[in-house]
mmCIF file of C-alpha atoms in Angstrom:
data_model
loop_
_atom_site.group_PDB
_atom_site.id
_atom_site.type_symbol
_atom_site.label_atom_id
_atom_site.label_comp_id
_atom_site.label_asym_id
_atom_site.label_seq_id
_atom_site.Cartn_x
_atom_site.Cartn_y
_atom_site.Cartn_z
ATOM 1 C CA MET A 14 18.479 -35.259 -28.467
ATOM 2 C CA THR A 15 19.046 -31.700 -27.437
ATOM 3 C CA THR A 16 17.238 -30.284 -24.530
ATOM 4 C CA ILE A 17 16.532 -26.671 -24.574
ATOM 5 C CA SER A 18 16.128 -25.352 -21.142
ATOM 6 C CA SER A 19 13.973 -22.400 -20.530
ATOM 7 C CA PRO A 20 15.513 -19.430 -18.692
ATOM 8 C CA LYS A 21 14.369 -19.049 -15.161
ATOM 9 C CA TYR A 22 13.672 -15.708 -13.684
ATOM 10 C CA VAL A 23 13.927 -15.626 -9.952
ATOM 11 C CA LEU A 24 12.657 -12.581 -8.303
ATOM 12 C CA SER A 25 15.062 -11.702 -5.754
ATOM 13 C CA GLU A 26 14.280 -9.799 -2.635
ATOM 14 C CA GLU A 27 16.795 -7.258 -3.572
ATOM 15 C CA SER A 28 15.246 -6.682 -7.153
ATOM 16 C CA VAL A 29 11.974 -6.000 -5.144
ATOM 17 C CA VAL A 30 13.184 -3.966 -2.226
ATOM 18 C CA HIS A 31 15.890 -1.869 -3.798
ATOM 19 C CA PRO A 32 13.310 0.586 -5.980
ATOM 20 C CA LEU A 33 11.121 0.841 -2.903
ATOM 21 C CA LEU A 34 14.239 1.881 -0.978
ATOM 22 C CA THR A 35 15.575 4.159 -3.600
ATOM 23 C CA GLN A 36 12.607 5.717 -5.438
ATOM 24 C CA PRO A 37 10.460 8.140 -3.545
ATOM 25 C CA VAL A 38 6.622 8.210 -4.067
ATOM 26 C CA SER A 39 5.930 10.779 -6.672
ATOM 27 C CA GLN A 40 4.018 13.898 -5.048
ATOM 28 C CA SER A 41 2.021 13.810 -8.379
ATOM 29 C CA ALA A 42 0.943 10.230 -7.940
ATOM 30 C CA ASP A 43 -2.835 9.524 -8.391
ATOM 31 C CA ILE A 44 -4.828 7.890 -5.531
ATOM 32 C CA PHE A 45 -4.630 4.356 -7.130
ATOM 33 C CA GLU A 46 -0.870 4.655 -7.579
ATOM 34 C CA LEU A 47 -0.438 5.802 -4.041
ATOM 35 C CA ALA A 48 -2.587 2.835 -2.936
ATOM 36 C CA ASN A 49 -0.353 0.466 -4.875
ATOM 37 C CA ALA A 50 2.594 1.966 -3.392
ATOM 38 C CA CYS A 51 1.373 1.549 0.104
ATOM 39 C CA THR A 52 0.606 -2.209 -0.565
ATOM 40 C CA ALA A 53 4.113 -2.725 -2.036
ATOM 41 C CA TYR A 54 5.804 -1.321 1.073
ATOM 42 C CA VAL A 55 3.583 -3.268 3.716
ATOM 43 C CA SER A 56 4.112 -6.421 1.461
ATOM 44 C CA VAL A 57 7.990 -6.178 1.998
ATOM 45 C CA LEU A 58 7.705 -4.885 5.562
ATOM 46 C CA VAL A 59 5.487 -8.077 6.667
ATOM 47 C CA GLU A 60 8.239 -10.434 5.274
ATOM 48 C CA SER A 61 11.364 -8.572 6.163
ATOM 49 C CA ASP A 62 13.572 -8.481 9.250
ATOM 50 C CA HIS A 63 15.986 -5.895 8.076
ATOM 51 C CA ASP A 64 15.959 -3.192 10.543
ATOM 52 C CA GLU A 65 17.626 -0.567 8.441
ATOM 53 C CA ASN A 66 15.459 -1.439 5.225
ATOM 54 C CA ASN A 67 12.298 -1.452 7.281
ATOM 55 C CA ALA A 68 12.936 2.015 8.852
ATOM 56 C CA THR A 69 13.164 3.557 5.402
ATOM 57 C CA LEU A 70 10.212 1.623 4.239
ATOM 58 C CA TYR A 71 8.061 2.610 7.206
ATOM 59 C CA LYS A 72 9.106 6.277 6.522
ATOM 60 C CA ARG A 73 8.093 5.880 2.658
ATOM 61 C CA LEU A 74 4.883 4.160 3.774
ATOM 62 C CA PHE A 75 4.058 7.186 6.151
ATOM 63 C CA VAL A 76 4.767 9.708 3.366
ATOM 64 C CA ALA A 77 2.458 7.717 0.836
ATOM 65 C CA LEU A 78 -0.307 7.244 3.382
ATOM 66 C CA LYS A 79 -0.168 11.075 4.032
ATOM 67 C CA LEU A 80 -0.438 11.885 0.361
ATOM 68 C CA LEU A 81 -3.280 9.231 0.035
ATOM 69 C CA ARG A 82 -4.982 10.892 2.974
ATOM 70 C CA GLU A 83 -4.594 14.115 0.977
ATOM 71 C CA ARG A 84 -6.359 12.860 -2.128
ATOM 72 C CA CYS A 85 -9.225 10.938 -0.396
ATOM 73 C CA ASP A 86 -11.793 13.849 -0.996
ATOM 74 C CA ASP A 87 -10.458 14.755 -4.616
ATOM 75 C CA ASP A 88 -12.379 13.778 -7.738
ATOM 76 C CA LEU A 89 -10.924 11.114 -9.866
ATOM 77 C CA PRO A 90 -9.249 12.191 -13.171
ATOM 78 C CA PRO A 91 -11.154 10.777 -16.180
ATOM 79 C CA TYR A 92 -8.604 7.979 -17.036
ATOM 80 C CA LEU A 93 -9.314 6.588 -13.620
ATOM 81 C CA VAL A 94 -12.972 6.623 -14.109
ATOM 82 C CA GLU A 95 -12.437 4.745 -17.225
ATOM 83 C CA GLN A 96 -10.585 2.220 -15.508
ATOM 84 C CA LEU A 97 -13.185 1.554 -12.837
ATOM 85 C CA ILE A 98 -15.980 1.513 -15.186
ATOM 86 C CA ALA A 99 -14.187 -1.252 -17.405
ATOM 87 C CA GLY A 100 -13.340 -3.328 -14.242
ATOM 88 C CA GLU A 101 -15.273 -5.978 -12.354
ATOM 89 C CA LYS A 102 -17.933 -4.900 -9.788
ATOM 90 C CA SER A 103 -17.901 -6.892 -6.486
ATOM 91 C CA GLY A 104 -19.221 -6.544 -2.891
ATOM 92 C CA SER A 105 -17.624 -4.120 -0.699
ATOM 93 C CA CYS A 106 -14.378 -5.559 1.277
ATOM 94 C CA VAL A 107 -14.848 -3.368 4.367
ATOM 95 C CA PRO A 108 -17.573 -3.308 7.210
ATOM 96 C CA ASP A 109 -20.268 -0.675 6.771
ATOM 97 C CA CYS A 110 -18.980 1.141 10.038
ATOM 98 C CA TRP A 111 -15.869 2.358 7.850
ATOM 99 C CA LEU A 112 -17.740 4.576 5.810
ATOM 100 C CA GLU A 113 -14.930 6.532 4.086
ATOM 101 C CA ALA A 114 -11.327 5.832 2.934
ATOM 102 C CA ALA A 115 -10.128 8.863 4.882
ATOM 103 C CA THR A 116 -10.808 7.067 8.398
ATOM 104 C CA GLN A 117 -9.141 3.923 7.157
ATOM 105 C CA VAL A 118 -6.023 5.873 6.184
ATOM 106 C CA ASP A 119 -6.122 7.588 9.401
ATOM 107 C CA TYR A 120 -5.909 4.227 11.112
ATOM 108 C CA ALA A 121 -3.018 3.013 8.830
ATOM 109 C CA LEU A 122 -1.232 6.160 9.605
ATOM 110 C CA ALA A 123 -1.703 5.521 13.390
ATOM 111 C CA LEU A 124 -0.442 1.929 13.085
ATOM 112 C CA THR A 125 2.526 2.961 10.896
ATOM 113 C CA GLN A 126 3.469 5.588 13.499
ATOM 114 C CA ALA A 127 2.943 3.202 16.471
ATOM 115 C CA VAL A 128 5.477 0.499 14.641
ATOM 116 C CA MET A 129 8.145 3.327 13.399
ATOM 117 C CA GLY A 130 8.294 4.518 17.277
ATOM 118 C CA GLY A 131 10.607 1.636 17.877
ATOM 119 C CA THR A 132 9.217 1.325 21.416
ATOM 120 C CA LEU A 133 7.106 -1.781 20.906
ATOM 121 C CA GLN A 134 8.439 -5.185 21.838
ATOM 122 C CA PRO A 135 9.548 -6.938 18.705
ATOM 123 C CA SER A 136 6.615 -9.382 18.938
ATOM 124 C CA VAL A 137 4.071 -6.902 19.204
ATOM 125 C CA ALA A 138 5.716 -4.910 16.459
ATOM 126 C CA LYS A 139 5.675 -7.968 14.044
ATOM 127 C CA GLU A 140 1.909 -8.496 14.793
ATOM 128 C CA LEU A 141 1.169 -4.982 14.103
ATOM 129 C CA THR A 142 3.024 -4.979 11.027
ATOM 130 C CA GLY A 143 0.865 -7.975 9.925
ATOM 131 C CA LEU A 144 -2.297 -5.967 10.848
ATOM 132 C CA LEU A 145 -0.920 -2.965 9.075
ATOM 133 C CA HIS A 146 -0.299 -5.023 6.097
ATOM 134 C CA ASP A 147 -3.895 -6.375 6.082
ATOM 135 C CA MET A 148 -5.341 -2.965 6.607
ATOM 136 C CA VAL A 149 -3.413 -1.129 3.775
ATOM 137 C CA TRP A 150 -4.403 -3.942 1.194
ATOM 138 C CA MET A 151 -7.906 -3.680 2.322
ATOM 139 C CA LEU A 152 -7.834 0.106 2.063
ATOM 140 C CA ALA A 153 -6.223 -0.073 -1.523
ATOM 141 C CA GLU A 154 -9.173 -2.218 -2.564
ATOM 142 C CA TYR A 155 -11.787 -0.062 -0.747
ATOM 143 C CA VAL A 156 -10.293 3.166 -2.559
ATOM 144 C CA LYS A 157 -10.976 1.652 -5.792
ATOM 145 C CA GLU A 158 -14.288 0.065 -4.998
ATOM 146 C CA SER A 159 -15.694 3.513 -3.372
ATOM 147 C CA TYR A 160 -14.923 5.205 -6.356
ATOM 148 C CA SER A 161 -16.295 2.757 -8.757
ATOM 149 C CA SER A 162 -19.527 2.835 -6.992
ATOM 150 C CA ALA A 163 -19.674 6.653 -6.871
ATOM 151 C CA HIS A 164 -19.417 6.704 -10.898
#
């Protein structure tokens, strides 16, 4: 009897991290692409202890957050509006006191700068990276939901 084995695809850390380190965020990326890029950066940062890679990832995250901040007040292009209309609607993922995405981006930028500064104790930097991770993921969801409710 012959057994046919199925191929196994293991996603190595290098295959995930390498594109994030080598491909800068496009200056023409839309707000959703920027939010997704930010979540990719923080997802790797929260799991990694590689200082050299992390320094680059924090810089790229900072640039992506700055671009995201610039686009917070822009109108969405029609193709993104169509994506939102087709998607599921759910309750808000953020407290009512955070009324706009720009404030959340500012918070994430401040956290990124604090950790990038390199002056924090390692345990504090690790905890703030975790907070940054959660903040950016929540921000990415909120960006999509805030535009969804506006259309």
